[in-house]
Amino acid sequence: MRIVVNGLGEMGASLALAIKNGQENAEIIGVDLNVKTLQRAKEIGLADEVNTDLFAVAPTADVIILATPIHIIIDSLHKLSHADLKSTVLITDTGSTKKQVMDAADELIKNGTSFVGGHAMAGTAKAGIDALDAHLYDSAPYFLVSENQADLDRLRNLLSSLHLNFVETTAKKHDEMMAMLSDLPHIVAASLVNASSLTLANHPELPQYAAGGFKDTTRIGGADPQMWTDILQTNRDATLEAIELYQQQIDTLKQALINNNSTEIFDFFAASKQTRMTMEEDF
Amino acid sequence: MRIVVNGLGEMGASLALAIKNGQENAEIIGVDLNVKTLQRAKEIGLADEVNTDLFAVAPTADVIILATPIHIIIDSLHKLSHADLKSTVLITDTGSTKKQVMDAADELIKNGTSFVGGHAMAGTAKAGIDALDAHLYDSAPYFLVSENQADLDRLRNLLSSLHLNFVETTAKKHDEMMAMLSDLPHIVAASLVNASSLTLANHPELPQYAAGGFKDTTRIGGADPQMWTDILQTNRDATLEAIELYQQQIDTLKQALINNNSTEIFDFFAASKQTRMTMEEDF
């Protein structure tokens, strides 16, 4: 089984390695624009073949995994719909947003090609092939989006050795949940860091006094700017809705504080405590 | 040396125990409205004497440590300025905001009583005497506010066995830093939890898919509502300023996303990443 993995970053390389370890007959064709990454993929035995051009190897693929930044996944899907592919090929992706990816796959799917949108809630702050970890996906929720049960089953079967927690959902539900669980927290954390940089200018000693609360709340403010530009732009509507909801909350608390209304301030934090405790039971 | 500690919660009880362990001649008089807390303080040998009334024991005190919620600290300071105290008494507090506390201590200080505002960057999510930990303060930054060097030295000496990282500062600087390092992060986290509770209603499975980013960013959204009402109300001006700065940042990102301006989105996250990395060096 020839499995083409386009993009050997942390997610793509880890997924390729986990599949290779779990599937005896898996032949990995690693594709990346970075020649050093390809050399490394050969050296460590991750890839059986390498190429810098997805479309040079796509025609012979049984499976194509698109693991690049999302805007490139979208571009690749459009181009693949005009490529000469095996009629039995299964295409999937690893992008963090699904609506725009599913829209881009529409032509392929209409042509009868099997496509399943995929997204694992896994990954670290690291990046690149050297961040690869065959156990990165262990127990991770793995969202699957397709209206075709046979295609869903083929992908589940391909990834069966990875100990994933598969979640079949729709692109819309996925993106709404991600806007709240992932996109908004990154915006919130980065905004807090950027706001604090103004105070930092007046009080350079500020970070020395940071306790766990500040450190935890700002941690993902250090995330990769290019990746988050890509994610937010491809999940714009759901993220803007989440920002609106969030701004209303900030404003509610601000008004309560302006009015010095202790009951409203208390209720705001009491509601948060209650919800956080309820959520924690399911974390 | 008779040391009265008013309020045997996590902070007061831990401070009392650390002083008792470090100072041979320290006699701890524990004061709390909760009789069970006082019984427990006697049982574990934390307090040599106990009382429910600060003003019954204040006249014999060499040191008075006010470790209650801030609005009670403020009330106690006003009342102590009319109490019959030893002329040599040293009074201090453990409140998380300092401007209103220092204002409340003004009359006492004008009468010639020694008062030093204090605040340790220590504490956990736990509360009450059972959260007591003699090492809670180890290496913690401990802010001291007073214009009288002799009083500052007396307090440093009293707490010398606690391995604290003393920081002499002004109430204004302290409160500005706390607004950004502590008050705003709590508002940000609680607002994120409250915003997510609306999405949670539509997607009850949401918490199962939460990754580290959401968990970390919302962690302090579970903080004690009463304590945070108290802290925000006594640091209102600095907190409102921090909220304003923060709202501008959220709005900057929102506008960039509305305009689909990838350069502005990238710059926003790039600035955050840069600042977060710089801060991390001093954490």
mmCIF file with all atom_site columns, N, CA and C in Angstrom, chain A residues 121 167 176 180 188 190 194 196 199 203 209 215-216 218-219 221 229 233 236 244 246-247 249 251 254 257-258 260 262 266 268 272 276 279, chain B residues 121 167 176 180 188 190 194 196 199 203 209 214-216 218-219 221 229 233 236 244 246-247 249 251 254 257-258 260 262 266 268 272 276 279:
data_model
loop_
_atom_site.group_PDB
_atom_site.id
_atom_site.type_symbol
_atom_site.label_atom_id
_atom_site.label_alt_id
_atom_site.label_comp_id
_atom_site.label_asym_id
_atom_site.label_entity_id
_atom_site.label_seq_id
_atom_site.pdbx_PDB_ins_code
_atom_site.Cartn_x
_atom_site.Cartn_y
_atom_site.Cartn_z
_atom_site.occupancy
_atom_site.B_iso_or_equiv
_atom_site.pdbx_formal_charge
_atom_site.auth_seq_id
_atom_site.auth_comp_id
_atom_site.auth_asym_id
_atom_site.auth_atom_id
_atom_site.pdbx_PDB_model_num
ATOM 1   N N  . MET A 1 121 ? -6.573  16.094 17.840 1.00 0.00 ? 121 MET A N  1
ATOM 2   C CA . MET A 1 121 ? -6.273  17.025 18.932 1.00 0.00 ? 121 MET A CA 1
ATOM 3   C C  . MET A 1 121 ? -4.978  16.562 19.573 1.00 0.00 ? 121 MET A C  1
ATOM 4   N N  . VAL A 1 167 ? -13.787 10.506 16.423 1.00 0.00 ? 167 VAL A N  1
ATOM 5   C CA . VAL A 1 167 ? -15.026 11.263 16.628 1.00 0.00 ? 167 VAL A CA 1
ATOM 6   C C  . VAL A 1 167 ? -15.561 11.660 15.244 1.00 0.00 ? 167 VAL A C  1
ATOM 7   N N  . GLU A 1 176 ? -16.949 25.014 14.944 1.00 0.00 ? 176 GLU A N  1
ATOM 8   C CA . GLU A 1 176 ? -17.508 25.768 16.083 1.00 0.00 ? 176 GLU A CA 1
ATOM 9   C C  . GLU A 1 176 ? -16.803 25.377 17.378 1.00 0.00 ? 176 GLU A C  1
ATOM 10  N N  . MET A 1 180 ? -13.939 27.733 19.800 1.00 0.00 ? 180 MET A N  1
ATOM 11  C CA . MET A 1 180 ? -14.010 27.985 21.242 1.00 0.00 ? 180 MET A CA 1
ATOM 12  C C  . MET A 1 180 ? -12.875 27.315 22.008 1.00 0.00 ? 180 MET A C  1
ATOM 13  N N  . VAL A 1 188 ? -6.981  34.950 23.038 1.00 0.00 ? 188 VAL A N  1
ATOM 14  C CA . VAL A 1 188 ? -7.052  35.450 24.415 1.00 0.00 ? 188 VAL A CA 1
ATOM 15  C C  . VAL A 1 188 ? -5.649  35.524 25.031 1.00 0.00 ? 188 VAL A C  1
ATOM 16  N N  . ALA A 1 190 ? -2.669  35.522 23.446 1.00 0.00 ? 190 ALA A N  1
ATOM 17  C CA . ALA A 1 190 ? -1.801  36.470 22.741 1.00 0.00 ? 190 ALA A CA 1
ATOM 18  C C  . ALA A 1 190 ? -2.184  37.906 23.087 1.00 0.00 ? 190 ALA A C  1
ATOM 19  N N  . ASN A 1 194 ? 0.228   40.673 24.693 1.00 0.00 ? 194 ASN A N  1
ATOM 20  C CA . ASN A 1 194 ? 0.436   41.974 24.045 1.00 0.00 ? 194 ASN A CA 1
ATOM 21  C C  . ASN A 1 194 ? 0.027   43.132 24.960 1.00 0.00 ? 194 ASN A C  1
ATOM 22  N N  . SER A 1 196 ? 0.155   43.038 28.215 1.00 0.00 ? 196 SER A N  1
ATOM 23  C CA . SER A 1 196 ? 1.138   43.100 29.304 1.00 0.00 ? 196 SER A CA 1
ATOM 24  C C  . SER A 1 196 ? 2.452   43.712 28.827 1.00 0.00 ? 196 SER A C  1
ATOM 25  N N  . THR A 1 199 ? 2.640   47.227 29.991 1.00 0.00 ? 199 THR A N  1
ATOM 26  C CA . THR A 1 199 ? 2.994   47.335 31.409 1.00 0.00 ? 199 THR A CA 1
ATOM 27  C C  . THR A 1 199 ? 4.460   46.956 31.623 1.00 0.00 ? 199 THR A C  1
ATOM 28  N N  . HIS A 1 203 ? 7.464   48.519 33.809 1.00 0.00 ? 203 HIS A N  1
ATOM 29  C CA . HIS A 1 203 ? 7.934   47.703 34.936 1.00 0.00 ? 203 HIS A CA 1
ATOM 30  C C  . HIS A 1 203 ? 8.697   46.502 34.386 1.00 0.00 ? 203 HIS A C  1
ATOM 31  N N  . TYR A 1 209 ? 7.743   38.441 38.883 1.00 0.00 ? 209 TYR A N  1
ATOM 32  C CA . TYR A 1 209 ? 6.698   38.307 39.899 1.00 0.00 ? 209 TYR A CA 1
ATOM 33  C C  . TYR A 1 209 ? 5.512   37.493 39.397 1.00 0.00 ? 209 TYR A C  1
ATOM 34  N N  . LYS A 1 215 ? 1.381   32.670 34.061 1.00 0.00 ? 215 LYS A N  1
ATOM 35  C CA . LYS A 1 215 ? 2.166   31.779 33.185 1.00 0.00 ? 215 LYS A CA 1
ATOM 36  C C  . LYS A 1 215 ? 1.245   30.843 32.403 1.00 0.00 ? 215 LYS A C  1
ATOM 37  N N  . ASP A 1 216 ? 0.285   30.243 33.094 1.00 0.00 ? 216 ASP A N  1
ATOM 38  C CA . ASP A 1 216 ? -0.621  29.299 32.427 1.00 0.00 ? 216 ASP A CA 1
ATOM 39  C C  . ASP A 1 216 ? -1.511  30.011 31.411 1.00 0.00 ? 216 ASP A C  1
ATOM 40  N N  . THR A 1 218 ? -1.018  32.671 29.753 1.00 0.00 ? 218 THR A N  1
ATOM 41  C CA . THR A 1 218 ? -0.318  33.221 28.585 1.00 0.00 ? 218 THR A CA 1
ATOM 42  C C  . THR A 1 218 ? 0.491   32.173 27.818 1.00 0.00 ? 218 THR A C  1
ATOM 43  N N  . ARG A 1 219 ? 0.533   30.941 28.312 1.00 0.00 ? 219 ARG A N  1
ATOM 44  C CA . ARG A 1 219 ? 1.457   29.960 27.715 1.00 0.00 ? 219 ARG A CA 1
ATOM 45  C C  . ARG A 1 219 ? 1.324   29.877 26.190 1.00 0.00 ? 219 ARG A C  1
ATOM 46  N N  . GLY A 1 221 ? 0.297   31.946 24.220 1.00 0.00 ? 221 GLY A N  1
ATOM 47  C CA . GLY A 1 221 ? 0.635   33.213 23.567 1.00 0.00 ? 221 GLY A CA 1
ATOM 48  C C  . GLY A 1 221 ? 1.981   33.121 22.847 1.00 0.00 ? 221 GLY A C  1
ATOM 49  N N  . THR A 1 229 ? -2.099  32.260 11.996 1.00 0.00 ? 229 THR A N  1
ATOM 50  C CA . THR A 1 229 ? -2.684  33.100 10.946 1.00 0.00 ? 229 THR A CA 1
ATOM 51  C C  . THR A 1 229 ? -3.485  32.202 10.000 1.00 0.00 ? 229 THR A C  1
ATOM 52  N N  . GLN A 1 233 ? -7.591  32.294 9.676  1.00 0.00 ? 233 GLN A N  1
ATOM 53  C CA . GLN A 1 233 ? -8.144  32.732 8.382  1.00 0.00 ? 233 GLN A CA 1
ATOM 54  C C  . GLN A 1 233 ? -9.019  31.654 7.742  1.00 0.00 ? 233 GLN A C  1
ATOM 55  N N  . ARG A 1 236 ? -12.653 31.597 9.978  1.00 0.00 ? 236 ARG A N  1
ATOM 56  C CA . ARG A 1 236 ? -12.923 33.004 10.268 1.00 0.00 ? 236 ARG A CA 1
ATOM 57  C C  . ARG A 1 236 ? -14.302 33.218 10.889 1.00 0.00 ? 236 ARG A C  1
ATOM 58  N N  . GLU A 1 244 ? -16.942 37.479 19.537 1.00 0.00 ? 244 GLU A N  1
ATOM 59  C CA . GLU A 1 244 ? -18.094 38.309 19.960 1.00 0.00 ? 244 GLU A CA 1
ATOM 60  C C  . GLU A 1 244 ? -18.613 37.861 21.325 1.00 0.00 ? 244 GLU A C  1
ATOM 61  N N  . TYR A 1 246 ? -17.069 36.290 23.556 1.00 0.00 ? 246 TYR A N  1
ATOM 62  C CA . TYR A 1 246 ? -16.042 36.567 24.556 1.00 0.00 ? 246 TYR A CA 1
ATOM 63  C C  . TYR A 1 246 ? -16.020 38.046 24.937 1.00 0.00 ? 246 TYR A C  1
ATOM 64  N N  . GLN A 1 247 ? -16.095 38.901 23.931 1.00 0.00 ? 247 GLN A N  1
ATOM 65  C CA . GLN A 1 247 ? -16.091 40.346 24.208 1.00 0.00 ? 247 GLN A CA 1
ATOM 66  C C  . GLN A 1 247 ? -17.264 40.750 25.095 1.00 0.00 ? 247 GLN A C  1
ATOM 67  N N  . GLN A 1 249 ? -18.564 38.927 27.393 1.00 0.00 ? 249 GLN A N  1
ATOM 68  C CA . GLN A 1 249 ? -18.237 38.525 28.765 1.00 0.00 ? 249 GLN A CA 1
ATOM 69  C C  . GLN A 1 249 ? -17.284 39.526 29.416 1.00 0.00 ? 249 GLN A C  1
ATOM 70  N N  . ASP A 1 251 ? -16.925 42.563 28.701 1.00 0.00 ? 251 ASP A N  1
ATOM 71  C CA . ASP A 1 251 ? -17.649 43.808 28.912 1.00 0.00 ? 251 ASP A CA 1
ATOM 72  C C  . ASP A 1 251 ? -18.604 43.715 30.110 1.00 0.00 ? 251 ASP A C  1
ATOM 73  N N  . LYS A 1 254 ? -16.466 44.138 33.105 1.00 0.00 ? 254 LYS A N  1
ATOM 74  C CA . LYS A 1 254 ? -15.978 45.523 33.167 1.00 0.00 ? 254 LYS A CA 1
ATOM 75  C C  . LYS A 1 254 ? -17.073 46.461 33.696 1.00 0.00 ? 254 LYS A C  1
ATOM 76  N N  . LEU A 1 257 ? -17.623 46.072 37.325 1.00 0.00 ? 257 LEU A N  1
ATOM 77  C CA . LEU A 1 257 ? -16.541 46.684 38.104 1.00 0.00 ? 257 LEU A CA 1
ATOM 78  C C  . LEU A 1 257 ? -16.670 48.210 38.093 1.00 0.00 ? 257 LEU A C  1
ATOM 79  N N  . ILE A 1 258 ? -17.029 48.769 36.933 1.00 0.00 ? 258 ILE A N  1
ATOM 80  C CA . ILE A 1 258 ? -17.260 50.220 36.862 1.00 0.00 ? 258 ILE A CA 1
ATOM 81  C C  . ILE A 1 258 ? -18.357 50.620 37.851 1.00 0.00 ? 258 ILE A C  1
ATOM 82  N N  . ASN A 1 260 ? -19.091 49.065 40.442 1.00 0.00 ? 260 ASN A N  1
ATOM 83  C CA . ASN A 1 260 ? -18.731 48.558 41.774 1.00 0.00 ? 260 ASN A CA 1
ATOM 84  C C  . ASN A 1 260 ? -19.813 47.637 42.324 1.00 0.00 ? 260 ASN A C  1
ATOM 85  N N  . SER A 1 262 ? -20.811 44.430 43.566 1.00 0.00 ? 262 SER A N  1
ATOM 86  C CA . SER A 1 262 ? -20.145 43.220 44.058 1.00 0.00 ? 262 SER A CA 1
ATOM 87  C C  . SER A 1 262 ? -20.944 41.953 43.739 1.00 0.00 ? 262 SER A C  1
ATOM 88  N N  . PHE A 1 266 ? -19.307 38.924 41.743 1.00 0.00 ? 266 PHE A N  1
ATOM 89  C CA . PHE A 1 266 ? -19.330 37.591 42.361 1.00 0.00 ? 266 PHE A CA 1
ATOM 90  C C  . PHE A 1 266 ? -19.997 36.578 41.441 1.00 0.00 ? 266 PHE A C  1
ATOM 91  N N  . PHE A 1 268 ? -20.347 36.553 38.273 1.00 0.00 ? 268 PHE A N  1
ATOM 92  C CA . PHE A 1 268 ? -19.519 36.293 37.094 1.00 0.00 ? 268 PHE A CA 1
ATOM 93  C C  . PHE A 1 268 ? -18.470 35.209 37.391 1.00 0.00 ? 268 PHE A C  1
ATOM 94  N N  . SER A 1 272 ? -18.253 31.085 36.349 1.00 0.00 ? 272 SER A N  1
ATOM 95  C CA . SER A 1 272 ? -17.040 30.533 35.753 1.00 0.00 ? 272 SER A CA 1
ATOM 96  C C  . SER A 1 272 ? -16.525 29.344 36.557 1.00 0.00 ? 272 SER A C  1
ATOM 97  N N  . ARG A 1 276 ? -16.192 25.682 35.019 1.00 0.00 ? 276 ARG A N  1
ATOM 98  C CA . ARG A 1 276 ? -14.846 25.106 34.942 1.00 0.00 ? 276 ARG A CA 1
ATOM 99  C C  . ARG A 1 276 ? -14.782 23.767 35.662 1.00 0.00 ? 276 ARG A C  1
ATOM 100 N N  . MET A 1 279 ? -16.598 21.174 33.536 1.00 0.00 ? 279 MET A N  1
ATOM 101 C CA . MET A 1 279 ? -15.752 20.789 32.389 1.00 0.00 ? 279 MET A CA 1
ATOM 102 C C  . MET A 1 279 ? -14.635 19.860 32.825 1.00 0.00 ? 279 MET A C  1
ATOM 103 N N  . MET B 1 121 ? 3.579   36.650 46.624 1.00 0.00 ? 121 MET B N  1
ATOM 104 C CA . MET B 1 121 ? 3.115   35.966 45.411 1.00 0.00 ? 121 MET B CA 1
ATOM 105 C C  . MET B 1 121 ? 3.192   34.467 45.683 1.00 0.00 ? 121 MET B C  1
ATOM 106 N N  . VAL B 1 167 ? 10.670  42.422 48.017 1.00 0.00 ? 167 VAL B N  1
ATOM 107 C CA . VAL B 1 167 ? 10.654  43.457 46.988 1.00 0.00 ? 167 VAL B CA 1
ATOM 108 C C  . VAL B 1 167 ? 10.022  44.709 47.588 1.00 0.00 ? 167 VAL B C  1
ATOM 109 N N  . GLU B 1 176 ? -0.438  48.295 39.992 1.00 0.00 ? 176 GLU B N  1
ATOM 110 C CA . GLU B 1 176 ? -0.391  48.264 38.530 1.00 0.00 ? 176 GLU B CA 1
ATOM 111 C C  . GLU B 1 176 ? 0.131   46.916 38.031 1.00 0.00 ? 176 GLU B C  1
ATOM 112 N N  . MET B 1 180 ? -2.089  43.620 36.019 1.00 0.00 ? 180 MET B N  1
ATOM 113 C CA . MET B 1 180 ? -1.723  42.938 34.777 1.00 0.00 ? 180 MET B CA 1
ATOM 114 C C  . MET B 1 180 ? -1.353  41.476 34.998 1.00 0.00 ? 180 MET B C  1
ATOM 115 N N  . VAL B 1 188 ? -9.723  37.357 32.307 1.00 0.00 ? 188 VAL B N  1
ATOM 116 C CA . VAL B 1 188 ? -9.578  36.743 30.985 1.00 0.00 ? 188 VAL B CA 1
ATOM 117 C C  . VAL B 1 188 ? -9.987  35.261 31.017 1.00 0.00 ? 188 VAL B C  1
ATOM 118 N N  . ALA B 1 190 ? -11.855 33.672 33.347 1.00 0.00 ? 190 ALA B N  1
ATOM 119 C CA . ALA B 1 190 ? -13.273 33.504 33.693 1.00 0.00 ? 190 ALA B CA 1
ATOM 120 C C  . ALA B 1 190 ? -14.155 33.878 32.506 1.00 0.00 ? 190 ALA B C  1
ATOM 121 N N  . ASN B 1 194 ? -16.830 31.486 30.726 1.00 0.00 ? 194 ASN B N  1
ATOM 122 C CA . ASN B 1 194 ? -18.235 31.888 30.579 1.00 0.00 ? 194 ASN B CA 1
ATOM 123 C C  . ASN B 1 194 ? -18.659 31.928 29.110 1.00 0.00 ? 194 ASN B C  1
ATOM 124 N N  . SER B 1 196 ? -17.385 30.022 26.787 1.00 0.00 ? 196 SER B N  1
ATOM 125 C CA . SER B 1 196 ? -17.449 28.630 26.323 1.00 0.00 ? 196 SER B CA 1
ATOM 126 C C  . SER B 1 196 ? -18.683 27.909 26.839 1.00 0.00 ? 196 SER B C  1
ATOM 127 N N  . THR B 1 199 ? -21.219 27.723 24.138 1.00 0.00 ? 199 THR B N  1
ATOM 128 C CA . THR B 1 199 ? -20.909 26.677 23.153 1.00 0.00 ? 199 THR B CA 1
ATOM 129 C C  . THR B 1 199 ? -21.136 25.296 23.763 1.00 0.00 ? 199 THR B C  1
ATOM 130 N N  . HIS B 1 203 ? -22.849 21.907 22.444 1.00 0.00 ? 203 HIS B N  1
ATOM 131 C CA . HIS B 1 203 ? -21.942 20.769 22.229 1.00 0.00 ? 203 HIS B CA 1
ATOM 132 C C  . HIS B 1 203 ? -21.492 20.235 23.592 1.00 0.00 ? 203 HIS B C  1
ATOM 133 N N  . TYR B 1 209 ? -12.746 17.212 24.241 1.00 0.00 ? 209 TYR B N  1
ATOM 134 C CA . TYR B 1 209 ? -11.802 17.488 23.163 1.00 0.00 ? 209 TYR B CA 1
ATOM 135 C C  . TYR B 1 209 ? -10.819 18.597 23.523 1.00 0.00 ? 209 TYR B C  1
ATOM 136 N N  . PHE B 1 214 ? -6.528  25.045 25.989 1.00 0.00 ? 214 PHE B N  1
ATOM 137 C CA . PHE B 1 214 ? -7.776  25.457 26.637 1.00 0.00 ? 214 PHE B CA 1
ATOM 138 C C  . PHE B 1 214 ? -7.693  25.227 28.146 1.00 0.00 ? 214 PHE B C  1
ATOM 139 N N  . LYS B 1 215 ? -7.152  24.084 28.535 1.00 0.00 ? 215 LYS B N  1
ATOM 140 C CA . LYS B 1 215 ? -7.084  23.768 29.977 1.00 0.00 ? 215 LYS B CA 1
ATOM 141 C C  . LYS B 1 215 ? -6.232  24.796 30.722 1.00 0.00 ? 215 LYS B C  1
ATOM 142 N N  . ASP B 1 216 ? -5.067  25.106 30.160 1.00 0.00 ? 216 ASP B N  1
ATOM 143 C CA . ASP B 1 216 ? -4.166  26.059 30.825 1.00 0.00 ? 216 ASP B CA 1
ATOM 144 C C  . ASP B 1 216 ? -4.768  27.459 30.864 1.00 0.00 ? 216 ASP B C  1
ATOM 145 N N  . THR B 1 218 ? -7.795  28.416 30.830 1.00 0.00 ? 218 THR B N  1
ATOM 146 C CA . THR B 1 218 ? -8.988  28.567 31.675 1.00 0.00 ? 218 THR B CA 1
ATOM 147 C C  . THR B 1 218 ? -8.759  28.151 33.127 1.00 0.00 ? 218 THR B C  1
ATOM 148 N N  . ARG B 1 219 ? -7.580  27.617 33.447 1.00 0.00 ? 219 ARG B N  1
ATOM 149 C CA . ARG B 1 219 ? -7.387  27.027 34.780 1.00 0.00 ? 219 ARG B CA 1
ATOM 150 C C  . ARG B 1 219 ? -7.842  27.958 35.909 1.00 0.00 ? 219 ARG B C  1
ATOM 151 N N  . GLY B 1 221 ? -9.872  30.227 35.859 1.00 0.00 ? 221 GLY B N  1
ATOM 152 C CA . GLY B 1 221 ? -11.310 30.511 35.799 1.00 0.00 ? 221 GLY B CA 1
ATOM 153 C C  . GLY B 1 221 ? -12.066 29.781 36.899 1.00 0.00 ? 221 GLY B C  1
ATOM 154 N N  . THR B 1 229 ? -13.823 38.909 43.889 1.00 0.00 ? 229 THR B N  1
ATOM 155 C CA . THR B 1 229 ? -14.671 40.098 43.998 1.00 0.00 ? 229 THR B CA 1
ATOM 156 C C  . THR B 1 229 ? -13.965 41.120 44.883 1.00 0.00 ? 229 THR B C  1
ATOM 157 N N  . GLN B 1 233 ? -12.424 44.692 43.514 1.00 0.00 ? 233 GLN B N  1
ATOM 158 C CA . GLN B 1 233 ? -13.034 45.921 44.026 1.00 0.00 ? 233 GLN B CA 1
ATOM 159 C C  . GLN B 1 233 ? -12.033 46.807 44.750 1.00 0.00 ? 233 GLN B C  1
ATOM 160 N N  . ARG B 1 236 ? -9.594  48.563 41.722 1.00 0.00 ? 236 ARG B N  1
ATOM 161 C CA . ARG B 1 236 ? -10.508 48.868 40.641 1.00 0.00 ? 236 ARG B CA 1
ATOM 162 C C  . ARG B 1 236 ? -9.873  49.707 39.534 1.00 0.00 ? 236 ARG B C  1
ATOM 163 N N  . GLU B 1 244 ? -8.927  47.879 29.729 1.00 0.00 ? 244 GLU B N  1
ATOM 164 C CA . GLU B 1 244 ? -8.964  48.733 28.536 1.00 0.00 ? 244 GLU B CA 1
ATOM 165 C C  . GLU B 1 244 ? -7.853  48.349 27.552 1.00 0.00 ? 244 GLU B C  1
ATOM 166 N N  . TYR B 1 246 ? -6.358  45.600 27.335 1.00 0.00 ? 246 TYR B N  1
ATOM 167 C CA . TYR B 1 246 ? -6.638  44.257 26.834 1.00 0.00 ? 246 TYR B CA 1
ATOM 168 C C  . TYR B 1 246 ? -7.719  44.278 25.755 1.00 0.00 ? 246 TYR B C  1
ATOM 169 N N  . GLN B 1 247 ? -8.773  45.032 25.999 1.00 0.00 ? 247 GLN B N  1
ATOM 170 C CA . GLN B 1 247 ? -9.859  45.116 25.010 1.00 0.00 ? 247 GLN B CA 1
ATOM 171 C C  . GLN B 1 247 ? -9.349  45.664 23.676 1.00 0.00 ? 247 GLN B C  1
ATOM 172 N N  . GLN B 1 249 ? -6.422  45.174 22.463 1.00 0.00 ? 249 GLN B N  1
ATOM 173 C CA . GLN B 1 249 ? -5.701  44.085 21.782 1.00 0.00 ? 249 GLN B CA 1
ATOM 174 C C  . GLN B 1 249 ? -6.681  43.106 21.114 1.00 0.00 ? 249 GLN B C  1
ATOM 175 N N  . ASP B 1 251 ? -9.599  43.716 20.136 1.00 0.00 ? 251 ASP B N  1
ATOM 176 C CA . ASP B 1 251 ? -10.240 44.400 19.020 1.00 0.00 ? 251 ASP B CA 1
ATOM 177 C C  . ASP B 1 251 ? -9.305  44.519 17.808 1.00 0.00 ? 251 ASP B C  1
ATOM 178 N N  . LYS B 1 254 ? -9.411  41.196 16.164 1.00 0.00 ? 254 LYS B N  1
ATOM 179 C CA . LYS B 1 254 ? -10.726 40.997 15.554 1.00 0.00 ? 254 LYS B CA 1
ATOM 180 C C  . LYS B 1 254 ? -10.828 41.764 14.225 1.00 0.00 ? 254 LYS B C  1
ATOM 181 N N  . LEU B 1 257 ? -8.888  40.169 11.527 1.00 0.00 ? 257 LEU B N  1
ATOM 182 C CA . LEU B 1 257 ? -9.554  38.958 11.029 1.00 0.00 ? 257 LEU B CA 1
ATOM 183 C C  . LEU B 1 257 ? -10.754 39.328 10.156 1.00 0.00 ? 257 LEU B C  1
ATOM 184 N N  . ILE B 1 258 ? -11.505 40.339 10.582 1.00 0.00 ? 258 ILE B N  1
ATOM 185 C CA . ILE B 1 258 ? -12.630 40.817 9.754  1.00 0.00 ? 258 ILE B CA 1
ATOM 186 C C  . ILE B 1 258 ? -12.111 41.255 8.374  1.00 0.00 ? 258 ILE B C  1
ATOM 187 N N  . ASN B 1 260 ? -9.532  40.178 6.996  1.00 0.00 ? 260 ASN B N  1
ATOM 188 C CA . ASN B 1 260 ? -8.768  39.068 6.419  1.00 0.00 ? 260 ASN B CA 1
ATOM 189 C C  . ASN B 1 260 ? -7.343  39.507 6.090  1.00 0.00 ? 260 ASN B C  1
ATOM 190 N N  . SER B 1 262 ? -3.814  39.111 6.543  1.00 0.00 ? 262 SER B N  1
ATOM 191 C CA . SER B 1 262 ? -2.909  38.088 7.088  1.00 0.00 ? 262 SER B CA 1
ATOM 192 C C  . SER B 1 262 ? -1.656  38.713 7.697  1.00 0.00 ? 262 SER B C  1
ATOM 193 N N  . PHE B 1 266 ? -0.609  37.939 11.476 1.00 0.00 ? 266 PHE B N  1
ATOM 194 C CA . PHE B 1 266 ? 0.733   37.394 11.732 1.00 0.00 ? 266 PHE B CA 1
ATOM 195 C C  . PHE B 1 266 ? 1.493   38.277 12.716 1.00 0.00 ? 266 PHE B C  1
ATOM 196 N N  . PHE B 1 268 ? 0.439   40.293 14.962 1.00 0.00 ? 268 PHE B N  1
ATOM 197 C CA . PHE B 1 268 ? -0.150  40.216 16.296 1.00 0.00 ? 268 PHE B CA 1
ATOM 198 C C  . PHE B 1 268 ? 0.418   39.007 17.067 1.00 0.00 ? 268 PHE B C  1
ATOM 199 N N  . SER B 1 272 ? 3.306   38.700 20.164 1.00 0.00 ? 272 SER B N  1
ATOM 200 C CA . SER B 1 272 ? 3.013   37.942 21.377 1.00 0.00 ? 272 SER B CA 1
ATOM 201 C C  . SER B 1 272 ? 4.089   36.889 21.629 1.00 0.00 ? 272 SER B C  1
ATOM 202 N N  . ARG B 1 276 ? 6.371   36.841 24.904 1.00 0.00 ? 276 ARG B N  1
ATOM 203 C CA . ARG B 1 276 ? 6.250   35.674 25.796 1.00 0.00 ? 276 ARG B CA 1
ATOM 204 C C  . ARG B 1 276 ? 7.601   35.015 26.013 1.00 0.00 ? 276 ARG B C  1
ATOM 205 N N  . MET B 1 279 ? 9.663   37.217 28.307 1.00 0.00 ? 279 MET B N  1
ATOM 206 C CA . MET B 1 279 ? 9.191   37.082 29.687 1.00 0.00 ? 279 MET B CA 1
ATOM 207 C C  . MET B 1 279 ? 9.653   35.765 30.300 1.00 0.00 ? 279 MET B C  1
#
